[in-house]
């Protein structure tokens, strides 16, 4: 199966991990990124999307089975061609933020719409498939905390608690000022110092070191789909204190110590409790539910359904064997 990928962020780790897992299952990809140069603090302009449309229309004629548009603003580009079915993956801010109207207007014309959480499906208000982004359990795994602290250079003050905020402060939806307020209050209430560690712009492979070095991860976002940082923290057994957004409550169900909060005061109480317990969580077991292997299999099933093509993998061979034995073929 050949898939044309459209994306506004060709470097998105979770998208590339998903594509790599699907390549292992027999899918090949060509990626067309939206025109223009961006960084962590700069978005593309509408003109960048418009300039990309002719390239998409031309490329779509090159023998693909389907087009997978990642992020709501790429949907009109995918729908501009009339040859191939379209799968649309929504990432979170394209359902909650200012571009939500584009996502809602485009979704009915796509052959399949994928969202990351039940909450996103409810907000979108239409039938769609819920597939959270998967986490690489080989990359994100528990390692000795002291070793990780030395690796990332946090071993200068052994008395301090380290609270990880793994986003650029410039990303407004992540609400860095709220994280600062919460950690400042906790720092004033605890005897041990509490440091807010803001980490971004590092290689994705290095993020696991920061997860293992930290004492807690704090998520203060205004909205989310299925935040990858939470799932990566779970895979490293890093306790999470998070606002009740996206699928956070579902992901943290049964995970201890961790805390889902509905107010700043609740975030403060939750962070104090997690830090004072001073222990790792049991999150890795929960993370296995959203491993990259499981989510890739679910995405492959969507591709096969939309394209009307079944890729001959070990899994599909086993399905055929079972169907044949049951007289269902």
PDB file of C-alpha atoms in Angstrom:
ATOM      1  CA  UNK A   1       0.000   0.000   0.000  1.00  0.00           C
ATOM      2  CA  UNK A   2       1.267   3.454  -0.935  1.00  0.00           C
ATOM      3  CA  UNK A   3       0.183   6.495   1.104  1.00  0.00           C
ATOM      4  CA  UNK A   4       0.672  10.187   0.409  1.00  0.00           C
ATOM      5  CA  UNK A   5       1.153  12.038   3.713  1.00  0.00           C
ATOM      6  CA  UNK A   6       0.319  15.732   4.045  1.00  0.00           C
ATOM      7  CA  UNK A   7       1.572  17.523   7.120  1.00  0.00           C
ATOM      8  CA  UNK A   8       2.266  20.950   8.541  1.00  0.00           C
ATOM      9  CA  UNK A   9       5.100  19.496  10.645  1.00  0.00           C
ATOM     10  CA  UNK A  10       7.219  16.893   8.891  1.00  0.00           C
ATOM     11  CA  UNK A  11       9.416  16.574  12.000  1.00  0.00           C
ATOM     12  CA  UNK A  12       6.605  15.603  14.389  1.00  0.00           C
ATOM     13  CA  UNK A  13       8.063  12.626  16.320  1.00  0.00           C
ATOM     14  CA  UNK A  14       4.756  10.872  16.978  1.00  0.00           C
ATOM     15  CA  UNK A  15       3.774  11.017  13.285  1.00  0.00           C
ATOM     16  CA  UNK A  16       7.135   9.721  12.123  1.00  0.00           C
ATOM     17  CA  UNK A  17       7.113   6.919  14.704  1.00  0.00           C
ATOM     18  CA  UNK A  18       3.680   5.884  13.484  1.00  0.00           C
ATOM     19  CA  UNK A  19       4.810   5.914   9.869  1.00  0.00           C
ATOM     20  CA  UNK A  20       7.910   3.844  10.697  1.00  0.00           C
ATOM     21  CA  UNK A  21       5.746   1.244  12.450  1.00  0.00           C
ATOM     22  CA  UNK A  22       3.408   1.127   9.451  1.00  0.00           C
ATOM     23  CA  UNK A  23       6.367   0.731   7.086  1.00  0.00           C
ATOM     24  CA  UNK A  24       7.270  -2.390   9.076  1.00  0.00           C
ATOM     25  CA  UNK A  25       3.776  -3.617   8.197  1.00  0.00           C
ATOM     26  CA  UNK A  26       4.118  -3.095   4.443  1.00  0.00           C
ATOM     27  CA  UNK A  27       3.031   0.522   3.932  1.00  0.00           C
ATOM     28  CA  UNK A  28       5.184   2.964   1.984  1.00  0.00           C
ATOM     29  CA  UNK A  29       4.934   6.735   2.316  1.00  0.00           C
ATOM     30  CA  UNK A  30       5.703   9.890   0.422  1.00  0.00           C
ATOM     31  CA  UNK A  31       5.423  13.071   2.471  1.00  0.00           C
ATOM     32  CA  UNK A  32       4.461  16.493   1.145  1.00  0.00           C
ATOM     33  CA  UNK A  33       5.002  19.159   3.832  1.00  0.00           C
ATOM     34  CA  UNK A  34       3.255  22.498   3.744  1.00  0.00           C
ATOM     35  CA  UNK A  35       5.406  25.151   2.100  1.00  0.00           C
ATOM     36  CA  UNK A  36       7.267  27.719   4.194  1.00  0.00           C
ATOM     37  CA  UNK A  37       9.732  27.709   7.060  1.00  0.00           C
ATOM     38  CA  UNK A  38       8.591  27.474  10.679  1.00  0.00           C
ATOM     39  CA  UNK A  39      10.059  26.841  14.109  1.00  0.00           C
ATOM     40  CA  UNK A  40       8.653  26.041  17.538  1.00  0.00           C
ATOM     41  CA  UNK A  41       7.450  29.616  17.987  1.00  0.00           C
ATOM     42  CA  UNK A  42       6.254  30.460  14.455  1.00  0.00           C
ATOM     43  CA  UNK A  43       3.234  29.150  12.550  1.00  0.00           C
ATOM     44  CA  UNK A  44       2.772  28.960   8.806  1.00  0.00           C
ATOM     45  CA  UNK A  45       0.643  31.553   7.042  1.00  0.00           C
ATOM     46  CA  UNK A  46      -2.532  30.790   5.039  1.00  0.00           C
ATOM     47  CA  UNK A  47      -0.533  31.594   1.898  1.00  0.00           C
ATOM     48  CA  UNK A  48       1.820  28.698   2.669  1.00  0.00           C
ATOM     49  CA  UNK A  49      -1.091  26.261   2.578  1.00  0.00           C
ATOM     50  CA  UNK A  50      -2.471  27.745  -0.628  1.00  0.00           C
ATOM     51  CA  UNK A  51       0.924  27.502  -2.316  1.00  0.00           C
ATOM     52  CA  UNK A  52       1.092  23.792  -1.489  1.00  0.00           C
ATOM     53  CA  UNK A  53      -2.225  22.855  -3.149  1.00  0.00           C
ATOM     54  CA  UNK A  54      -0.891  22.551  -6.749  1.00  0.00           C
ATOM     55  CA  UNK A  55       1.893  20.262  -5.557  1.00  0.00           C
ATOM     56  CA  UNK A  56      -0.621  18.030  -3.774  1.00  0.00           C
ATOM     57  CA  UNK A  57      -2.876  17.816  -6.811  1.00  0.00           C
ATOM     58  CA  UNK A  58       0.068  16.892  -9.030  1.00  0.00           C
ATOM     59  CA  UNK A  59       1.542  14.351  -6.612  1.00  0.00           C
ATOM     60  CA  UNK A  60      -1.812  12.677  -5.948  1.00  0.00           C
ATOM     61  CA  UNK A  61      -1.777  11.261  -9.488  1.00  0.00           C
ATOM     62  CA  UNK A  62       1.279   9.099  -8.811  1.00  0.00           C
ATOM     63  CA  UNK A  63      -0.349   5.811  -7.890  1.00  0.00           C
ATOM     64  CA  UNK A  64      -1.236   6.202  -4.214  1.00  0.00           C
ATOM     65  CA  UNK A  65      -3.903   4.133  -2.497  1.00  0.00           C
ATOM     66  CA  UNK A  66      -4.974   6.970  -0.223  1.00  0.00           C
ATOM     67  CA  UNK A  67      -3.998  10.361   1.156  1.00  0.00           C
ATOM     68  CA  UNK A  68      -3.440  10.827   4.883  1.00  0.00           C
ATOM     69  CA  UNK A  69      -3.815  14.453   5.932  1.00  0.00           C
ATOM     70  CA  UNK A  70      -2.354  15.232   9.352  1.00  0.00           C
ATOM     71  CA  UNK A  71      -3.837  18.308  11.087  1.00  0.00           C
ATOM     72  CA  UNK A  72      -7.049  20.086  10.161  1.00  0.00           C
ATOM     73  CA  UNK A  73      -5.521  22.771   7.946  1.00  0.00           C
ATOM     74  CA  UNK A  74      -4.140  20.139   5.559  1.00  0.00           C
ATOM     75  CA  UNK A  75      -7.606  18.667   4.916  1.00  0.00           C
ATOM     76  CA  UNK A  76      -8.643  21.211   2.249  1.00  0.00           C
ATOM     77  CA  UNK A  77      -5.388  20.487   0.418  1.00  0.00           C
ATOM     78  CA  UNK A  78      -6.121  16.759   0.443  1.00  0.00           C
ATOM     79  CA  UNK A  79      -9.701  17.286  -0.698  1.00  0.00           C
ATOM     80  CA  UNK A  80      -8.612  19.550  -3.565  1.00  0.00           C
ATOM     81  CA  UNK A  81      -7.611  16.422  -5.496  1.00  0.00           C
ATOM     82  CA  UNK A  82     -10.476  14.175  -6.584  1.00  0.00           C
ATOM     83  CA  UNK A  83      -8.613  10.929  -7.305  1.00  0.00           C
ATOM     84  CA  UNK A  84      -7.939   9.263  -3.994  1.00  0.00           C
ATOM     85  CA  UNK A  85      -9.723   8.623  -0.672  1.00  0.00           C
ATOM     86  CA  UNK A  86      -8.702  10.842   2.233  1.00  0.00           C
ATOM     87  CA  UNK A  87      -7.940   9.933   5.843  1.00  0.00           C
ATOM     88  CA  UNK A  88      -7.815  12.956   8.155  1.00  0.00           C
ATOM     89  CA  UNK A  89      -6.015  12.842  11.507  1.00  0.00           C
ATOM     90  CA  UNK A  90      -6.832  15.670  13.911  1.00  0.00           C
ATOM     91  CA  UNK A  91      -4.226  16.537  16.533  1.00  0.00           C
ATOM     92  CA  UNK A  92      -6.126  18.457  19.222  1.00  0.00           C
ATOM     93  CA  UNK A  93      -5.666  22.185  18.709  1.00  0.00           C
ATOM     94  CA  UNK A  94      -7.395  21.809  15.326  1.00  0.00           C
ATOM     95  CA  UNK A  95     -10.555  20.711  17.165  1.00  0.00           C
ATOM     96  CA  UNK A  96     -10.407  23.159  20.091  1.00  0.00           C
ATOM     97  CA  UNK A  97      -8.613  26.195  18.699  1.00  0.00           C
ATOM     98  CA  UNK A  98      -9.296  28.923  16.148  1.00  0.00           C
ATOM     99  CA  UNK A  99      -8.943  26.591  13.163  1.00  0.00           C
ATOM    100  CA  UNK A 100     -11.624  24.222  14.461  1.00  0.00           C
ATOM    101  CA  UNK A 101     -14.155  25.516  11.892  1.00  0.00           C
ATOM    102  CA  UNK A 102     -11.855  24.320   9.088  1.00  0.00           C
ATOM    103  CA  UNK A 103     -11.665  20.858  10.645  1.00  0.00           C
ATOM    104  CA  UNK A 104     -15.430  20.660  11.112  1.00  0.00           C
ATOM    105  CA  UNK A 105     -16.135  21.832   7.570  1.00  0.00           C
ATOM    106  CA  UNK A 106     -13.660  19.371   6.037  1.00  0.00           C
ATOM    107  CA  UNK A 107     -14.443  16.272   8.103  1.00  0.00           C
ATOM    108  CA  UNK A 108     -17.717  15.255   6.339  1.00  0.00           C
ATOM    109  CA  UNK A 109     -15.904  15.075   2.984  1.00  0.00           C
ATOM    110  CA  UNK A 110     -13.131  12.768   4.236  1.00  0.00           C
ATOM    111  CA  UNK A 111     -13.445   9.005   3.968  1.00  0.00           C
ATOM    112  CA  UNK A 112     -12.254   8.521   7.543  1.00  0.00           C
ATOM    113  CA  UNK A 113     -11.552  10.937  10.399  1.00  0.00           C
ATOM    114  CA  UNK A 114      -9.218   9.956  13.228  1.00  0.00           C
ATOM    115  CA  UNK A 115      -9.115  11.732  16.582  1.00  0.00           C
ATOM    116  CA  UNK A 116      -6.964  11.075  19.634  1.00  0.00           C
ATOM    117  CA  UNK A 117      -9.620  10.891  22.350  1.00  0.00           C
ATOM    118  CA  UNK A 118     -13.313  10.401  23.050  1.00  0.00           C
ATOM    119  CA  UNK A 119     -13.421  14.019  24.190  1.00  0.00           C
ATOM    120  CA  UNK A 120     -12.237  15.146  20.746  1.00  0.00           C
ATOM    121  CA  UNK A 121     -14.910  13.001  19.102  1.00  0.00           C
ATOM    122  CA  UNK A 122     -17.590  14.622  21.248  1.00  0.00           C
ATOM    123  CA  UNK A 123     -16.333  18.117  20.448  1.00  0.00           C
ATOM    124  CA  UNK A 124     -16.150  17.342  16.735  1.00  0.00           C
ATOM    125  CA  UNK A 125     -19.707  16.033  16.873  1.00  0.00           C
ATOM    126  CA  UNK A 126     -19.487  13.309  14.234  1.00  0.00           C
ATOM    127  CA  UNK A 127     -18.598   9.665  13.801  1.00  0.00           C
ATOM    128  CA  UNK A 128     -14.854   9.091  13.727  1.00  0.00           C
ATOM    129  CA  UNK A 129     -12.230   6.628  14.877  1.00  0.00           C
ATOM    130  CA  UNK A 130     -10.366   7.192  18.148  1.00  0.00           C
ATOM    131  CA  UNK A 131      -6.677   6.251  17.903  1.00  0.00           C
ATOM    132  CA  UNK A 132      -4.297   7.940  20.355  1.00  0.00           C
ATOM    133  CA  UNK A 133      -0.759   8.501  19.163  1.00  0.00           C
ATOM    134  CA  UNK A 134       1.390   5.584  20.268  1.00  0.00           C
ATOM    135  CA  UNK A 135       4.450   5.687  22.494  1.00  0.00           C
ATOM    136  CA  UNK A 136       7.725   3.912  21.737  1.00  0.00           C
ATOM    137  CA  UNK A 137       8.179   1.672  24.764  1.00  0.00           C
ATOM    138  CA  UNK A 138      11.713   0.778  23.742  1.00  0.00           C
ATOM    139  CA  UNK A 139      12.817   4.410  23.765  1.00  0.00           C
ATOM    140  CA  UNK A 140      10.721   5.520  26.738  1.00  0.00           C
ATOM    141  CA  UNK A 141      11.457   3.123  29.580  1.00  0.00           C
ATOM    142  CA  UNK A 142      12.456   3.448  33.238  1.00  0.00           C
ATOM    143  CA  UNK A 143      16.119   4.121  33.969  1.00  0.00           C
ATOM    144  CA  UNK A 144      17.881   4.924  37.270  1.00  0.00           C
ATOM    145  CA  UNK A 145      16.983   8.476  38.270  1.00  0.00           C
ATOM    146  CA  UNK A 146      20.417   9.475  39.551  1.00  0.00           C
ATOM    147  CA  UNK A 147      22.022   8.280  36.338  1.00  0.00           C
ATOM    148  CA  UNK A 148      19.496  10.272  34.269  1.00  0.00           C
ATOM    149  CA  UNK A 149      20.042  13.411  36.381  1.00  0.00           C
ATOM    150  CA  UNK A 150      23.755  13.207  35.697  1.00  0.00           C
ATOM    151  CA  UNK A 151      23.090  12.736  31.973  1.00  0.00           C
ATOM    152  CA  UNK A 152      20.952  15.883  31.709  1.00  0.00           C
ATOM    153  CA  UNK A 153      23.008  17.937  34.183  1.00  0.00           C
ATOM    154  CA  UNK A 154      20.470  18.145  36.994  1.00  0.00           C
ATOM    155  CA  UNK A 155      22.758  16.669  39.649  1.00  0.00           C
ATOM    156  CA  UNK A 156      24.012  20.050  40.884  1.00  0.00           C
ATOM    157  CA  UNK A 157      21.489  20.241  43.752  1.00  0.00           C
ATOM    158  CA  UNK A 158      20.492  16.863  45.167  1.00  0.00           C
ATOM    159  CA  UNK A 159      18.018  18.451  47.579  1.00  0.00           C
ATOM    160  CA  UNK A 160      15.763  19.940  44.881  1.00  0.00           C
ATOM    161  CA  UNK A 161      12.635  18.435  43.374  1.00  0.00           C
ATOM    162  CA  UNK A 162      12.645  18.695  39.560  1.00  0.00           C
ATOM    163  CA  UNK A 163       9.276  19.264  37.861  1.00  0.00           C
ATOM    164  CA  UNK A 164       9.321  18.795  34.089  1.00  0.00           C
ATOM    165  CA  UNK A 165       7.442  21.073  31.665  1.00  0.00           C
ATOM    166  CA  UNK A 166       8.338  19.553  28.249  1.00  0.00           C
ATOM    167  CA  UNK A 167       7.124  22.357  25.968  1.00  0.00           C
ATOM    168  CA  UNK A 168       8.207  25.724  24.664  1.00  0.00           C
ATOM    169  CA  UNK A 169       6.848  28.538  26.895  1.00  0.00           C
ATOM    170  CA  UNK A 170       5.841  30.307  23.672  1.00  0.00           C
ATOM    171  CA  UNK A 171       3.173  27.683  22.931  1.00  0.00           C
ATOM    172  CA  UNK A 172       0.186  29.503  24.376  1.00  0.00           C
ATOM    173  CA  UNK A 173      -2.108  26.464  24.552  1.00  0.00           C
ATOM    174  CA  UNK A 174       0.344  24.769  26.953  1.00  0.00           C
ATOM    175  CA  UNK A 175      -0.144  27.647  29.454  1.00  0.00           C
ATOM    176  CA  UNK A 176       3.386  27.990  30.797  1.00  0.00           C
ATOM    177  CA  UNK A 177       2.418  30.902  33.126  1.00  0.00           C
ATOM    178  CA  UNK A 178       0.025  28.529  34.917  1.00  0.00           C
ATOM    179  CA  UNK A 179       2.827  25.991  35.402  1.00  0.00           C
ATOM    180  CA  UNK A 180       5.043  28.765  36.798  1.00  0.00           C
ATOM    181  CA  UNK A 181       2.341  29.845  39.261  1.00  0.00           C
ATOM    182  CA  UNK A 182       1.650  26.322  40.468  1.00  0.00           C
ATOM    183  CA  UNK A 183       5.297  25.372  40.933  1.00  0.00           C
ATOM    184  CA  UNK A 184       6.061  28.699  42.644  1.00  0.00           C
ATOM    185  CA  UNK A 185       3.321  28.079  45.218  1.00  0.00           C
ATOM    186  CA  UNK A 186       4.515  24.517  45.813  1.00  0.00           C
ATOM    187  CA  UNK A 187       8.094  25.759  46.182  1.00  0.00           C
ATOM    188  CA  UNK A 188       6.957  28.151  48.921  1.00  0.00           C
ATOM    189  CA  UNK A 189       5.022  25.433  50.759  1.00  0.00           C
ATOM    190  CA  UNK A 190       7.627  22.660  50.794  1.00  0.00           C
ATOM    191  CA  UNK A 191      10.889  22.614  52.746  1.00  0.00           C
ATOM    192  CA  UNK A 192      12.855  21.246  49.816  1.00  0.00           C
ATOM    193  CA  UNK A 193      13.302  23.586  46.814  1.00  0.00           C
ATOM    194  CA  UNK A 194      11.140  22.870  43.756  1.00  0.00           C
ATOM    195  CA  UNK A 195      12.484  23.687  40.299  1.00  0.00           C
ATOM    196  CA  UNK A 196      10.409  23.992  37.151  1.00  0.00           C
ATOM    197  CA  UNK A 197      12.488  22.481  34.362  1.00  0.00           C
ATOM    198  CA  UNK A 198      11.391  23.695  30.937  1.00  0.00           C
ATOM    199  CA  UNK A 199      12.719  21.381  28.244  1.00  0.00           C
ATOM    200  CA  UNK A 200      12.135  21.791  24.508  1.00  0.00           C
ATOM    201  CA  UNK A 201      14.070  21.841  21.277  1.00  0.00           C
ATOM    202  CA  UNK A 202      16.114  18.758  22.225  1.00  0.00           C
ATOM    203  CA  UNK A 203      16.311  15.575  20.179  1.00  0.00           C
ATOM    204  CA  UNK A 204      13.297  13.394  20.811  1.00  0.00           C
ATOM    205  CA  UNK A 205      15.577  10.506  21.757  1.00  0.00           C
ATOM    206  CA  UNK A 206      16.898  12.622  24.654  1.00  0.00           C
ATOM    207  CA  UNK A 207      13.465  13.340  26.130  1.00  0.00           C
ATOM    208  CA  UNK A 208      13.417   9.983  27.903  1.00  0.00           C
ATOM    209  CA  UNK A 209      16.471  11.050  29.918  1.00  0.00           C
ATOM    210  CA  UNK A 210      14.605  14.114  31.181  1.00  0.00           C
ATOM    211  CA  UNK A 211      11.555  11.987  32.007  1.00  0.00           C
ATOM    212  CA  UNK A 212      13.705   9.659  34.088  1.00  0.00           C
ATOM    213  CA  UNK A 213      15.573  12.542  35.758  1.00  0.00           C
ATOM    214  CA  UNK A 214      12.442  14.423  36.834  1.00  0.00           C
ATOM    215  CA  UNK A 215      10.372  13.870  39.977  1.00  0.00           C
ATOM    216  CA  UNK A 216       7.084  14.794  38.297  1.00  0.00           C
ATOM    217  CA  UNK A 217       5.685  16.044  35.014  1.00  0.00           C
ATOM    218  CA  UNK A 218       3.227  18.935  35.102  1.00  0.00           C
ATOM    219  CA  UNK A 219       0.671  19.499  32.332  1.00  0.00           C
ATOM    220  CA  UNK A 220      -1.235  22.788  32.540  1.00  0.00           C
ATOM    221  CA  UNK A 221      -2.629  22.987  28.989  1.00  0.00           C
ATOM    222  CA  UNK A 222      -5.844  24.795  28.136  1.00  0.00           C
ATOM    223  CA  UNK A 223      -6.757  21.952  25.756  1.00  0.00           C
ATOM    224  CA  UNK A 224      -5.251  18.717  24.451  1.00  0.00           C
ATOM    225  CA  UNK A 225      -6.086  15.717  22.347  1.00  0.00           C
ATOM    226  CA  UNK A 226      -3.991  12.880  23.724  1.00  0.00           C
ATOM    227  CA  UNK A 227      -0.800  14.532  25.005  1.00  0.00           C
ATOM    228  CA  UNK A 228       2.256  12.487  24.074  1.00  0.00           C
ATOM    229  CA  UNK A 229       4.254  13.818  27.005  1.00  0.00           C
ATOM    230  CA  UNK A 230       1.835  12.169  29.433  1.00  0.00           C
ATOM    231  CA  UNK A 231       2.097   8.780  27.709  1.00  0.00           C
ATOM    232  CA  UNK A 232       5.879   9.060  27.507  1.00  0.00           C
ATOM    233  CA  UNK A 233       6.001   9.905  31.218  1.00  0.00           C
ATOM    234  CA  UNK A 234       3.866   6.863  31.984  1.00  0.00           C
ATOM    235  CA  UNK A 235       6.242   4.650  30.021  1.00  0.00           C
ATOM    236  CA  UNK A 236       9.111   5.938  32.215  1.00  0.00           C
ATOM    237  CA  UNK A 237       7.084   5.558  35.444  1.00  0.00           C
ATOM    238  CA  UNK A 238       7.287   9.330  35.952  1.00  0.00           C
ATOM    239  CA  UNK A 239       4.397  10.641  38.109  1.00  0.00           C
ATOM    240  CA  UNK A 240       2.106  13.079  36.271  1.00  0.00           C
ATOM    241  CA  UNK A 241       0.132  16.019  37.648  1.00  0.00           C
ATOM    242  CA  UNK A 242      -2.165  17.274  34.927  1.00  0.00           C
ATOM    243  CA  UNK A 243      -5.114  19.467  34.137  1.00  0.00           C
ATOM    244  CA  UNK A 244      -8.224  17.539  33.157  1.00  0.00           C
ATOM    245  CA  UNK A 245      -7.895  17.929  29.374  1.00  0.00           C
ATOM    246  CA  UNK A 246      -8.111  15.544  26.422  1.00  0.00           C
ATOM    247  CA  UNK A 247      -7.779  11.899  27.419  1.00  0.00           C
ATOM    248  CA  UNK A 248      -5.581  12.607  30.451  1.00  0.00           C
ATOM    249  CA  UNK A 249      -8.099  11.249  32.960  1.00  0.00           C
ATOM    250  CA  UNK A 250      -8.419   8.024  30.971  1.00  0.00           C
ATOM    251  CA  UNK A 251      -4.649   7.619  30.613  1.00  0.00           C
ATOM    252  CA  UNK A 252      -4.010   8.214  34.331  1.00  0.00           C
ATOM    253  CA  UNK A 253      -6.777   5.922  35.586  1.00  0.00           C
ATOM    254  CA  UNK A 254      -5.208   3.563  38.129  1.00  0.00           C
ATOM    255  CA  UNK A 255      -1.778   5.232  37.894  1.00  0.00           C
ATOM    256  CA  UNK A 256      -0.191   6.048  41.267  1.00  0.00           C
ATOM    257  CA  UNK A 257       1.199   8.413  42.254  1.00  0.00           C
ATOM    258  CA  UNK A 258      -0.352  10.827  39.764  1.00  0.00           C
ATOM    259  CA  UNK A 259      -3.118  13.408  39.887  1.00  0.00           C
ATOM    260  CA  UNK A 260      -5.755  14.915  37.563  1.00  0.00           C
ATOM    261  CA  UNK A 261      -6.787  18.429  38.573  1.00  0.00           C
ATOM    262  CA  UNK A 262      -9.661  20.767  37.769  1.00  0.00           C
ATOM    263  CA  UNK A 263      -8.232  23.991  39.251  1.00  0.00           C
ATOM    264  CA  UNK A 264      -4.951  25.660  40.142  1.00  0.00           C
ATOM    265  CA  UNK A 265      -5.494  24.812  43.807  1.00  0.00           C
ATOM    266  CA  UNK A 266      -6.030  21.180  42.860  1.00  0.00           C
ATOM    267  CA  UNK A 267      -2.846  21.196  40.789  1.00  0.00           C
ATOM    268  CA  UNK A 268      -0.942  22.542  43.799  1.00  0.00           C
ATOM    269  CA  UNK A 269      -2.354  19.882  46.133  1.00  0.00           C
ATOM    270  CA  UNK A 270      -1.667  17.138  43.615  1.00  0.00           C
ATOM    271  CA  UNK A 271       1.914  18.238  43.000  1.00  0.00           C
ATOM    272  CA  UNK A 272       2.646  18.479  46.727  1.00  0.00           C
ATOM    273  CA  UNK A 273       1.277  14.971  47.268  1.00  0.00           C
ATOM    274  CA  UNK A 274       3.280  13.491  44.393  1.00  0.00           C
ATOM    275  CA  UNK A 275       6.543  15.160  45.407  1.00  0.00           C
ATOM    276  CA  UNK A 276       6.232  14.306  49.087  1.00  0.00           C
ATOM    277  CA  UNK A 277       5.612  10.651  48.243  1.00  0.00           C
ATOM    278  CA  UNK A 278       8.928  10.758  46.359  1.00  0.00           C
ATOM    279  CA  UNK A 279       8.392   7.534  44.430  1.00  0.00           C
ATOM    280  CA  UNK A 280       7.987   6.436  40.824  1.00  0.00           C
ATOM    281  CA  UNK A 281       4.582   5.555  39.422  1.00  0.00           C
ATOM    282  CA  UNK A 282       3.190   2.302  38.036  1.00  0.00           C
ATOM    283  CA  UNK A 283       2.496   4.054  34.738  1.00  0.00           C
ATOM    284  CA  UNK A 284       4.325   1.719  32.389  1.00  0.00           C
ATOM    285  CA  UNK A 285       1.585  -0.878  32.622  1.00  0.00           C
ATOM    286  CA  UNK A 286      -0.963   1.754  31.526  1.00  0.00           C
ATOM    287  CA  UNK A 287       1.340   2.925  28.715  1.00  0.00           C
ATOM    288  CA  UNK A 288       1.292  -0.553  27.189  1.00  0.00           C
ATOM    289  CA  UNK A 289      -2.301   0.133  26.128  1.00  0.00           C
ATOM    290  CA  UNK A 290      -1.056   2.850  23.758  1.00  0.00           C
ATOM    291  CA  UNK A 291       2.178   1.300  22.546  1.00  0.00           C
ATOM    292  CA  UNK A 292       3.222   2.239  19.017  1.00  0.00           C
ATOM    293  CA  UNK A 293       2.668  -1.384  17.989  1.00  0.00           C
ATOM    294  CA  UNK A 294      -0.973  -1.393  19.104  1.00  0.00           C
ATOM    295  CA  UNK A 295      -1.823   1.968  17.613  1.00  0.00           C
ATOM    296  CA  UNK A 296      -0.073   1.108  14.317  1.00  0.00           C
ATOM    297  CA  UNK A 297      -2.224  -2.014  13.959  1.00  0.00           C
ATOM    298  CA  UNK A 298      -5.348   0.075  14.448  1.00  0.00           C
ATOM    299  CA  UNK A 299      -4.173   2.620  11.881  1.00  0.00           C
ATOM    300  CA  UNK A 300      -3.388  -0.155   9.410  1.00  0.00           C
ATOM    301  CA  UNK A 301      -6.957  -1.414   9.782  1.00  0.00           C
ATOM    302  CA  UNK A 302      -8.216   2.071   8.865  1.00  0.00           C
ATOM    303  CA  UNK A 303      -5.971   2.182   5.793  1.00  0.00           C
ATOM    304  CA  UNK A 304      -7.159  -1.243   4.634  1.00  0.00           C
ATOM    305  CA  UNK A 305     -10.784  -0.280   5.128  1.00  0.00           C
ATOM    306  CA  UNK A 306     -10.487   3.018   3.271  1.00  0.00           C
ATOM    307  CA  UNK A 307      -8.327   1.750   0.408  1.00  0.00           C
ATOM    308  CA  UNK A 308     -10.098  -1.583   0.109  1.00  0.00           C
ATOM    309  CA  UNK A 309      -6.702  -3.305   0.233  1.00  0.00           C
ATOM    310  CA  UNK A 310      -5.474  -5.859   2.753  1.00  0.00           C
ATOM    311  CA  UNK A 311      -1.732  -5.915   3.345  1.00  0.00           C
ATOM    312  CA  UNK A 312      -0.380  -9.435   3.786  1.00  0.00           C
ATOM    313  CA  UNK A 313       1.276  -9.283   7.203  1.00  0.00           C
ATOM    314  CA  UNK A 314       1.575 -11.971   9.846  1.00  0.00           C
ATOM    315  CA  UNK A 315      -1.470 -10.490  11.540  1.00  0.00           C
ATOM    316  CA  UNK A 316      -3.607 -10.493   8.394  1.00  0.00           C
ATOM    317  CA  UNK A 317      -2.435 -14.020   7.508  1.00  0.00           C
ATOM    318  CA  UNK A 318      -3.557 -15.187  10.923  1.00  0.00           C
ATOM    319  CA  UNK A 319      -6.914 -13.453  10.446  1.00  0.00           C
ATOM    320  CA  UNK A 320      -7.367 -15.273   7.145  1.00  0.00           C
ATOM    321  CA  UNK A 321      -6.433 -18.608   8.721  1.00  0.00           C
ATOM    322  CA  UNK A 322      -8.972 -18.141  11.505  1.00  0.00           C
ATOM    323  CA  UNK A 323     -11.665 -17.008   9.048  1.00  0.00           C
ATOM    324  CA  UNK A 324     -10.993 -20.008   6.810  1.00  0.00           C
ATOM    325  CA  UNK A 325     -11.187 -22.429   9.731  1.00  0.00           C
ATOM    326  CA  UNK A 326     -14.517 -20.899  10.703  1.00  0.00           C
ATOM    327  CA  UNK A 327     -15.869 -21.070   7.156  1.00  0.00           C
ATOM    328  CA  UNK A 328     -16.059 -17.283   6.873  1.00  0.00           C
ATOM    329  CA  UNK A 329     -13.947 -16.750   3.753  1.00  0.00           C
TER     330      UNK A 329
END
